[in-house]
mmCIF file of C-alpha atoms in Angstrom:
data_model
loop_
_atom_site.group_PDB
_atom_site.id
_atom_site.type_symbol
_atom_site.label_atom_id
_atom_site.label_comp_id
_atom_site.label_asym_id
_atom_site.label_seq_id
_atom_site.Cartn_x
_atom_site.Cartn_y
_atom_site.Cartn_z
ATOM 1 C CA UNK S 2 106.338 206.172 -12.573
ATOM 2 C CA UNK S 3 107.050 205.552 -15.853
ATOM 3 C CA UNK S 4 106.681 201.758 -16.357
ATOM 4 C CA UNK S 5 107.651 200.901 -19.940
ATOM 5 C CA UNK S 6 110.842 202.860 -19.293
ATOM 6 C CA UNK S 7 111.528 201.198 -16.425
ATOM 7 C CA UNK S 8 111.110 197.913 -18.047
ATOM 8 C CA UNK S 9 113.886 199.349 -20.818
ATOM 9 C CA UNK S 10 116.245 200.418 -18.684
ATOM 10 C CA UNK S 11 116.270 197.120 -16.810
ATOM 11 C CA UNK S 12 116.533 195.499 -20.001
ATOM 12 C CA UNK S 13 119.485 197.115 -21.499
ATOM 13 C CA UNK S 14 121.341 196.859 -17.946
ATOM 14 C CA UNK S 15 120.337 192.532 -17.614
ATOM 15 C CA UNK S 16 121.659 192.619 -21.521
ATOM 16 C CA UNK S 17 124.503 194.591 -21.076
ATOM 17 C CA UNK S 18 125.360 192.753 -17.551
ATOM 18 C CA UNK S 19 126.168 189.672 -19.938
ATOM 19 C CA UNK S 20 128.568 191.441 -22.202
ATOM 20 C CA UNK S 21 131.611 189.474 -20.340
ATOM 21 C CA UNK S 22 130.330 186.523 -20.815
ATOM 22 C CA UNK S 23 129.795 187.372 -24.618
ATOM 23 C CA UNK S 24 133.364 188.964 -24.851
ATOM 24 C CA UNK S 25 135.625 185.418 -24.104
ATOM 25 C CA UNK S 26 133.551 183.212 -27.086
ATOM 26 C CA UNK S 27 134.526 185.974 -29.675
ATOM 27 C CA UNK S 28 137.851 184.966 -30.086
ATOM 28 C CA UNK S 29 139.226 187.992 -30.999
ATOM 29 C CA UNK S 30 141.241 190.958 -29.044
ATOM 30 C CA UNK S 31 139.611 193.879 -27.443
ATOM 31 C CA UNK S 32 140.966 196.386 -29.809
ATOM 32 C CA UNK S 33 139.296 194.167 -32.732
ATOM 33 C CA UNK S 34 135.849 194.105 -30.819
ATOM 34 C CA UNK S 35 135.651 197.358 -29.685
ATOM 35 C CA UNK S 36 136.300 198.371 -33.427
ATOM 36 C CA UNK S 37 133.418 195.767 -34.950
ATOM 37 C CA UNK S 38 130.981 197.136 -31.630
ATOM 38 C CA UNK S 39 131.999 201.149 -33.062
ATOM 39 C CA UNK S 40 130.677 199.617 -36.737
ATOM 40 C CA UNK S 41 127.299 197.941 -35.275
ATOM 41 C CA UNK S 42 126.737 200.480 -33.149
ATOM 42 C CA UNK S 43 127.153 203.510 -35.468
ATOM 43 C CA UNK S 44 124.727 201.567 -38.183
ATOM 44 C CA UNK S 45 121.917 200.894 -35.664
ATOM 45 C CA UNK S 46 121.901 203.820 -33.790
ATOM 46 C CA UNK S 47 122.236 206.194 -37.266
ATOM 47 C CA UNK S 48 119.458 204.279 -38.473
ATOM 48 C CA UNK S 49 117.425 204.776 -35.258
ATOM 49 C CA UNK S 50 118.356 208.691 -35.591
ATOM 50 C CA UNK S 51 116.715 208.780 -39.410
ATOM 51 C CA UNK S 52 113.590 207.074 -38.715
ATOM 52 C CA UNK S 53 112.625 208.789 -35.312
ATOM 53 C CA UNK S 54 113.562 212.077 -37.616
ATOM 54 C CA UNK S 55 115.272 213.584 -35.136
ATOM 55 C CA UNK S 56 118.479 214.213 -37.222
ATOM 56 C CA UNK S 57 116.073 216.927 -38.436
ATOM 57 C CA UNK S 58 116.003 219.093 -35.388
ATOM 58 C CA UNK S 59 119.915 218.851 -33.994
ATOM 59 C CA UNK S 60 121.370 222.209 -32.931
ATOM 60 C CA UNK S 61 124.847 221.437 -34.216
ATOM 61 C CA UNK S 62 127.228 223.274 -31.499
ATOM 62 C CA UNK S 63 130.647 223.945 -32.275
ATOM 63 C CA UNK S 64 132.056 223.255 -28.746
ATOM 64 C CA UNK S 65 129.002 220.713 -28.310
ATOM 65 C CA UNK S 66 130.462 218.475 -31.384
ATOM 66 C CA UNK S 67 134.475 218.788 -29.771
ATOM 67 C CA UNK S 68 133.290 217.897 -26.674
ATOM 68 C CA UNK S 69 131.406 214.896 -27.992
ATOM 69 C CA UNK S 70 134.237 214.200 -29.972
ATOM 70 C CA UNK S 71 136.526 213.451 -27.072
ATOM 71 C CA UNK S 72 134.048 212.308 -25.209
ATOM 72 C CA UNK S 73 133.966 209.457 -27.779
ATOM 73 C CA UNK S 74 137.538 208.762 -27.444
ATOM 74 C CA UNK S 75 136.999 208.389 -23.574
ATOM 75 C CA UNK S 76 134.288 206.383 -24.524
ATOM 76 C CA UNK S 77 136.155 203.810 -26.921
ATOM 77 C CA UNK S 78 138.979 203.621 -24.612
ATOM 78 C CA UNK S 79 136.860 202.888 -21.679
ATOM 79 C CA UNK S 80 135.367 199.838 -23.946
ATOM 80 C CA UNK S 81 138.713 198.275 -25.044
ATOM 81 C CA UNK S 82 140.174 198.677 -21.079
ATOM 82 C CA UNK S 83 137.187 196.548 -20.142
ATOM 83 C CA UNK S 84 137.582 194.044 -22.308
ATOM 84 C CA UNK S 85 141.135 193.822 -21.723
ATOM 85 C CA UNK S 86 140.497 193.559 -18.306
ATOM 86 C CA UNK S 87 138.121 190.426 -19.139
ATOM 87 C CA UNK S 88 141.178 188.573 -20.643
ATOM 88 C CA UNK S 89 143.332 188.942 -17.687
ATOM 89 C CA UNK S 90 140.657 188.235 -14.990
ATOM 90 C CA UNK S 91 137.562 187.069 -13.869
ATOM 91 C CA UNK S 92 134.565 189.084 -15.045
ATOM 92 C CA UNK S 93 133.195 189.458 -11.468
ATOM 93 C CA UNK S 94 136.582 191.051 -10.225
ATOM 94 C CA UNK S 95 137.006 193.247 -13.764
ATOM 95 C CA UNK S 96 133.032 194.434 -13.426
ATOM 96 C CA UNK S 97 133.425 195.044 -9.739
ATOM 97 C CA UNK S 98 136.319 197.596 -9.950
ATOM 98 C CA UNK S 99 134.938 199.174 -13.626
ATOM 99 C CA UNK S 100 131.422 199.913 -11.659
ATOM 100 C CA UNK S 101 134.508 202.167 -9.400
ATOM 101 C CA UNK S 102 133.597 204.962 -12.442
ATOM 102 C CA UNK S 103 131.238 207.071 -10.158
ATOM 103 C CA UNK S 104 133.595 207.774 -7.375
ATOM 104 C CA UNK S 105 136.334 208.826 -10.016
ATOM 105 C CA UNK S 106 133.255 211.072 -11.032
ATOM 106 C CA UNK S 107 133.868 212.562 -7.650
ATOM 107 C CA UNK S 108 137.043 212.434 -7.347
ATOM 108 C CA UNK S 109 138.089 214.200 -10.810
ATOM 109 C CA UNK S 110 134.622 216.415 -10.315
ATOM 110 C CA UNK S 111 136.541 217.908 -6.819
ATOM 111 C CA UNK S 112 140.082 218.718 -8.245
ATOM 112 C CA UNK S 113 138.641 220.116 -11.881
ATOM 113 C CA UNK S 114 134.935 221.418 -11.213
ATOM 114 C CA UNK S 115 135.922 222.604 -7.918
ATOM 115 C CA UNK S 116 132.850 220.661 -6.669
ATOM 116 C CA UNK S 117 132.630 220.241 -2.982
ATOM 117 C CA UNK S 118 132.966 216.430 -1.604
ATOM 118 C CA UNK S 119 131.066 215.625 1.331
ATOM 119 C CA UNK S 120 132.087 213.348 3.702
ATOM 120 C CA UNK S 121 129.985 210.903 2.963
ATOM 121 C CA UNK S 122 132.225 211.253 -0.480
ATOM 122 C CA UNK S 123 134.866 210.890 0.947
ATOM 123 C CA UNK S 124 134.135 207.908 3.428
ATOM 124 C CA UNK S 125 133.107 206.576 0.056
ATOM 125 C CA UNK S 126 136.060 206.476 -1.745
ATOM 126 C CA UNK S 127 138.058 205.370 1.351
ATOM 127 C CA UNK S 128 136.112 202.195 1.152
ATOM 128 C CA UNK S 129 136.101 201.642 -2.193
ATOM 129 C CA UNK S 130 140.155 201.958 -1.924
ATOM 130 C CA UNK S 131 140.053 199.004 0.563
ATOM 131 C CA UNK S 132 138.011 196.807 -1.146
ATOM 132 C CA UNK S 133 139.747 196.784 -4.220
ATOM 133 C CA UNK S 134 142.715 196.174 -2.592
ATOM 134 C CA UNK S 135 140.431 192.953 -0.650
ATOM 135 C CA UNK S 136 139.625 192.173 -4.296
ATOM 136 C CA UNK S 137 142.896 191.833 -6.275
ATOM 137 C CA UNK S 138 144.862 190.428 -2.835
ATOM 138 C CA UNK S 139 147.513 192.218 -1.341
ATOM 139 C CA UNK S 140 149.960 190.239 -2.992
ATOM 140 C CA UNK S 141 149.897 191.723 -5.949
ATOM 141 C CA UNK S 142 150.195 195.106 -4.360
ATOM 142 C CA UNK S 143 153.999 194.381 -4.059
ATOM 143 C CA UNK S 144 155.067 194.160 -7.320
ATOM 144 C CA UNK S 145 154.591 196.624 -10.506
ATOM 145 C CA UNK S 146 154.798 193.173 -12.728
ATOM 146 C CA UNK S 147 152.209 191.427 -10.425
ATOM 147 C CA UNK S 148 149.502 194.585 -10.380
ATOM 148 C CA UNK S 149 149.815 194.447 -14.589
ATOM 149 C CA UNK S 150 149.506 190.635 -14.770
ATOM 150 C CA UNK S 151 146.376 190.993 -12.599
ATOM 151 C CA UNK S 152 144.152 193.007 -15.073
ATOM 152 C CA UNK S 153 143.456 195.760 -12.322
ATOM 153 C CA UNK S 154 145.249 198.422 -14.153
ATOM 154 C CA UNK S 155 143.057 197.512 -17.385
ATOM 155 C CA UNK S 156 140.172 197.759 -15.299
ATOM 156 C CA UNK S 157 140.985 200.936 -13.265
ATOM 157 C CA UNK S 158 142.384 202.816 -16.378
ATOM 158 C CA UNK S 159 138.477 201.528 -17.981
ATOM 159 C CA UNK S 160 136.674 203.000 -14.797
ATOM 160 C CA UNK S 161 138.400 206.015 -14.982
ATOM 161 C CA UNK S 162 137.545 206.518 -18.795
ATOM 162 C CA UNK S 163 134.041 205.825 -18.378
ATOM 163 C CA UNK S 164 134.133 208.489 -15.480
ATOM 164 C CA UNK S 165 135.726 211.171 -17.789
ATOM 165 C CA UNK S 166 132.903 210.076 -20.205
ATOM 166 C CA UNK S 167 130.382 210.831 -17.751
ATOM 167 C CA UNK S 168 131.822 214.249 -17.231
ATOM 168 C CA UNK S 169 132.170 215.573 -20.089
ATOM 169 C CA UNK S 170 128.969 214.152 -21.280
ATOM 170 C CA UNK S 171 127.579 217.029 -18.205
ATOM 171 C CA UNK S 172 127.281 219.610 -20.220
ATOM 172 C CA UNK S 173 126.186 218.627 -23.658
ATOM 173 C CA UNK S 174 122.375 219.907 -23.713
ATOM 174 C CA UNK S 175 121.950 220.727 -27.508
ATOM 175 C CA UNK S 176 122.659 216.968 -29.016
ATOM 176 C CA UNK S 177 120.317 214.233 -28.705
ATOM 177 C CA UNK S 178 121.474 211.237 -27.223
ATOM 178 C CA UNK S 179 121.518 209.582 -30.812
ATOM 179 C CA UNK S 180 123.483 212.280 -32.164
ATOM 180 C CA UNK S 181 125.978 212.097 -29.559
ATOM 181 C CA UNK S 182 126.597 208.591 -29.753
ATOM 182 C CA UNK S 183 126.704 208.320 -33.334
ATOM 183 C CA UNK S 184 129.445 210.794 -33.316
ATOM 184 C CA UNK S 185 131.077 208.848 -30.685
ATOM 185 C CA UNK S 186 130.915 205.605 -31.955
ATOM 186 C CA UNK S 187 132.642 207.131 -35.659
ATOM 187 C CA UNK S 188 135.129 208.738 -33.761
ATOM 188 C CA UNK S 189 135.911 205.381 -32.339
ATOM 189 C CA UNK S 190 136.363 203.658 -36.025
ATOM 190 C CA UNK S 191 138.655 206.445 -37.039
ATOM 191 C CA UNK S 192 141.018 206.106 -33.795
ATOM 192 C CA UNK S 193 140.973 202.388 -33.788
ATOM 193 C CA UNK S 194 141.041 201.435 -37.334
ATOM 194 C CA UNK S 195 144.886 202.511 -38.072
ATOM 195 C CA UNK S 196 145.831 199.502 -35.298
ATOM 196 C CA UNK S 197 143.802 197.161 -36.771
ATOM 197 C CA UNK S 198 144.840 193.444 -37.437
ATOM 198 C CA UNK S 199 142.760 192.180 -39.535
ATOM 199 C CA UNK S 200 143.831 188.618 -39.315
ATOM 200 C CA UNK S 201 142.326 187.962 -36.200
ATOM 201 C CA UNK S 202 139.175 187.846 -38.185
ATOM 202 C CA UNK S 203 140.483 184.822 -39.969
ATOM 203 C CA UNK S 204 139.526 181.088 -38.904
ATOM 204 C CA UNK S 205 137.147 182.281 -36.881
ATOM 205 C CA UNK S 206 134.237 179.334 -36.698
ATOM 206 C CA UNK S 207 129.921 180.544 -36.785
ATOM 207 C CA UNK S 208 130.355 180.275 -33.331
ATOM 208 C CA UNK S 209 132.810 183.535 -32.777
ATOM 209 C CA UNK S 210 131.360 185.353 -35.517
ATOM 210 C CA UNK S 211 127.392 185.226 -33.225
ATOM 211 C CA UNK S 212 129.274 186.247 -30.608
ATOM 212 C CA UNK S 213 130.765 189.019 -32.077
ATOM 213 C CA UNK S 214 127.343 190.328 -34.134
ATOM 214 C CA UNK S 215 125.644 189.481 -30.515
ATOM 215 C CA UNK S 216 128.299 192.098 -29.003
ATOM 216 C CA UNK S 217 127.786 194.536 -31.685
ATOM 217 C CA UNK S 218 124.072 194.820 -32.295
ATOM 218 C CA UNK S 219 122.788 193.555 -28.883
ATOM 219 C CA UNK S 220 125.061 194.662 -26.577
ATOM 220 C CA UNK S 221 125.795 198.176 -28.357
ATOM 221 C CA UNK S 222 123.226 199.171 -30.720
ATOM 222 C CA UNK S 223 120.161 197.082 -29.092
ATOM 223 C CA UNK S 224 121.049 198.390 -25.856
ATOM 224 C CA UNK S 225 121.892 201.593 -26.297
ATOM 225 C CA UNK S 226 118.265 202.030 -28.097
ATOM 226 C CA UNK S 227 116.760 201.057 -24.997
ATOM 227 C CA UNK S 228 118.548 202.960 -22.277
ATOM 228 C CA UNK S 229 118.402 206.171 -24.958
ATOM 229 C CA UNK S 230 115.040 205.568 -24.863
ATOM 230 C CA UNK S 231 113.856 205.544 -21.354
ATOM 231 C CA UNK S 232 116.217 207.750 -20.106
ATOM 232 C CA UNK S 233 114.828 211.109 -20.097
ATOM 233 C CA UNK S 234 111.522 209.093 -18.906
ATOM 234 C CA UNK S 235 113.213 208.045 -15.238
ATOM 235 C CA UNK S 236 114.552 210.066 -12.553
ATOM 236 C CA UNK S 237 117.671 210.009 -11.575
ATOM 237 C CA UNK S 238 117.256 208.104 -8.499
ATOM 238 C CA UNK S 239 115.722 204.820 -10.249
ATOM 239 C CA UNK S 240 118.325 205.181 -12.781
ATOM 240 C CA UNK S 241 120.884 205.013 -10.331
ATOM 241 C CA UNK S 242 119.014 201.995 -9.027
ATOM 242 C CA UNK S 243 118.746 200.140 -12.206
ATOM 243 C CA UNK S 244 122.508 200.511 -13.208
ATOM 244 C CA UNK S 245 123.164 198.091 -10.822
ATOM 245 C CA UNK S 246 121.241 195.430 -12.373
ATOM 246 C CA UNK S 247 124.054 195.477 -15.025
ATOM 247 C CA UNK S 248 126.861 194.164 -12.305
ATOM 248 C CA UNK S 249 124.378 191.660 -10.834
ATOM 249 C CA UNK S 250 123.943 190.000 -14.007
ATOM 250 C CA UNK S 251 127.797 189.858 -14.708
ATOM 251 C CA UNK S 252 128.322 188.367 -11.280
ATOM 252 C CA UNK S 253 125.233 185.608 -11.368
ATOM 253 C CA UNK S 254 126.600 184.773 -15.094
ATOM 254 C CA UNK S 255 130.578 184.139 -13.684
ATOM 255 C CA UNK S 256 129.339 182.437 -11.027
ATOM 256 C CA UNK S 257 126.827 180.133 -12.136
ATOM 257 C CA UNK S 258 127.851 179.395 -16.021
ATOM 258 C CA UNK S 259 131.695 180.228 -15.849
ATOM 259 C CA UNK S 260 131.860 178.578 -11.946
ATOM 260 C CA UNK S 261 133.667 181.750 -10.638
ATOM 261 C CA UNK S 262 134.881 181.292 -6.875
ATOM 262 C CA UNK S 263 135.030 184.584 -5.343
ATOM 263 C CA UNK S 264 137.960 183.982 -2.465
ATOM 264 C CA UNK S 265 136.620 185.509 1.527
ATOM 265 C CA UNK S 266 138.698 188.298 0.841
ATOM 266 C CA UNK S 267 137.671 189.164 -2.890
ATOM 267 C CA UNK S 268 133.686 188.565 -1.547
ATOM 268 C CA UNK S 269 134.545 191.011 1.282
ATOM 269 C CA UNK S 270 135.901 193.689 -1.592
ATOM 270 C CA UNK S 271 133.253 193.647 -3.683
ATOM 271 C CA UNK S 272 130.855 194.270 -1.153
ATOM 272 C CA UNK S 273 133.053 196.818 0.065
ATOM 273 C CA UNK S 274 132.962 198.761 -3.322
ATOM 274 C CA UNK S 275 129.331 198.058 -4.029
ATOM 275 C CA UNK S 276 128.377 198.996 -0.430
ATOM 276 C CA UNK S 277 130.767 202.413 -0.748
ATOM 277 C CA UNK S 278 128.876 203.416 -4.186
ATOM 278 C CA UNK S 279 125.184 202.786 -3.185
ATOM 279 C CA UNK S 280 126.101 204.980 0.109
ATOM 280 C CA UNK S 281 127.319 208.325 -1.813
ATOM 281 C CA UNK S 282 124.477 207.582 -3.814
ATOM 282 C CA UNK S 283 121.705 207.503 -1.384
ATOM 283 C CA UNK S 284 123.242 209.078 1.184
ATOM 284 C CA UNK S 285 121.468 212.576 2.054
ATOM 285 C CA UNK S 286 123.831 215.606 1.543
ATOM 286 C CA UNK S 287 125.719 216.321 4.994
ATOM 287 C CA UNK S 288 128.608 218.861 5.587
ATOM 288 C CA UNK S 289 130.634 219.935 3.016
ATOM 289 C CA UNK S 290 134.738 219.492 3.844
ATOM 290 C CA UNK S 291 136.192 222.413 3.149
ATOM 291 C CA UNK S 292 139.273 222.781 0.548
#
């Protein structure tokens, strides 16, 4: 095993795990920090790309780059659904339903990719239903008014995003990671910069403006360096361990520093999703359902 890679990984995913934290001392909207993120992450990655020289040897793929390309607009719209979701709730409840992203991966991989879905899959997702209706209360089940006030829609629109990210991500061999990102992260400035408001930027104190850089180059271009990095090091079973460090973070920080009360109910949910992803993870492959 692969210990310096390890150590990466876990260090992007603690970093990364604090992001929500990071996201309500900017001051600014999501749109406007996804957009400064894109910026910071384009610069530190491209330069990353140069030096390692490996914007030498791409294999430049027509359907490669168009695939990347909308793969970057699932990406950027995954980013700005998460942090809208951080405005309108807790970042334990927000990071509990966006870390739903790999059973949309099954869900959207069975009716597109005609992949099969176990039943282990599918006991899965029938958990991970429950407990996000356990996390966001019933109550706001009842109303179309009460589930947008909530943030869940921000925050299931974000998971699915990052799960169409994920898949279309499957079958780009040719680019390396740094080239894919890159791409990504420019597609995001072109898409996002025709709704900027640049005001927001104004009478903002030091304070914001280290939060923001920290989101940018630590959270984005930082991070991404590091889980680029090891990932081709680590198998995919420790990776899928180690992505979970990322959640645990983001639920120790709202606990401890932002005194986030999770109710019975909510506590019960998010072990109910957590519980429902680590099992079609580890779970061993068992009989197919048929469709």
């Amino acid at each position: 095993m692969n210990g310096a890679a390890m150590l990466k990984m876990t260090l992007s995913m603690a970093i990364f795990g604090s992001i929500g934290f990071f996201t309500g001392k900017t001051g600014i909207p999501a749109a406007e920090l996804v957009f400064v993120r894109c910026i910071c992450a384009t610069l530190f990655l491209g330069l990353c790309w140069v030096l390692t020289g490996q914007h030498k040897v791409e294999a430049w793929k027509k359907r490669e780059v168009i695939q990347t390309m909308i793969c970057g607009v699932f990406l950027v719209l995954n980013w700005v659904f998460l942090f809208k979701a951080f405005e309108e709730m807790s970042i334990t409840v927000a990071i509990s339903i966006y870390n739903l992203a790999p059973i949309f991966v099954l869900i959207l991989g069975s009716l597109f990719l005609k992949e099969k879905m176990t039943i282990a899959s599918l006991l899965a997702i029938l958990v991970c239903f429950l407990g996000s209706i356990f996390i966001i209360g019933i109550q706001n089940f009842t109303s179309l008014a009460d589930l947008m006030s909530s943030g869940f829609v921000w925050a299931l629109l974000s998971a699915l995003c990052y799960a169409m990210t994920m898949l279309l991500g499957k079958g780009i061999n040719g680019l390396s990671a740094y080239a894919m990102t890159f791409v990504q992260t420019t597609i995001g400035i072109l898409v996002l910069f025709p709704f900027m408001n640049f005001d927001v930027f104004q009478g903002l104190n030091t304070s914001n403006w280290l939060y923001i850089l920290g989101t940018g180059l630590i959270h984005t271009g930082f991070v991404y360096y590091l889980f680029f990095d090891s990932l081709r090091k680590l198998s995919t079973i420790v990776i899928s361990a180690l992505v979970f460090v990322d959640p645990v973070v983001a639920i120790l920080l709202d606990t401890i520093i932002l005194d986030f009360r999770p109710s019975i109910l909510q506590s019960v949910g998010i072990l109910l999703i957590f519980g429902g992803i680590i099992y079609t993870l580890i779970k061993p492959k068992e009989q197919q359902l048929t469709n």
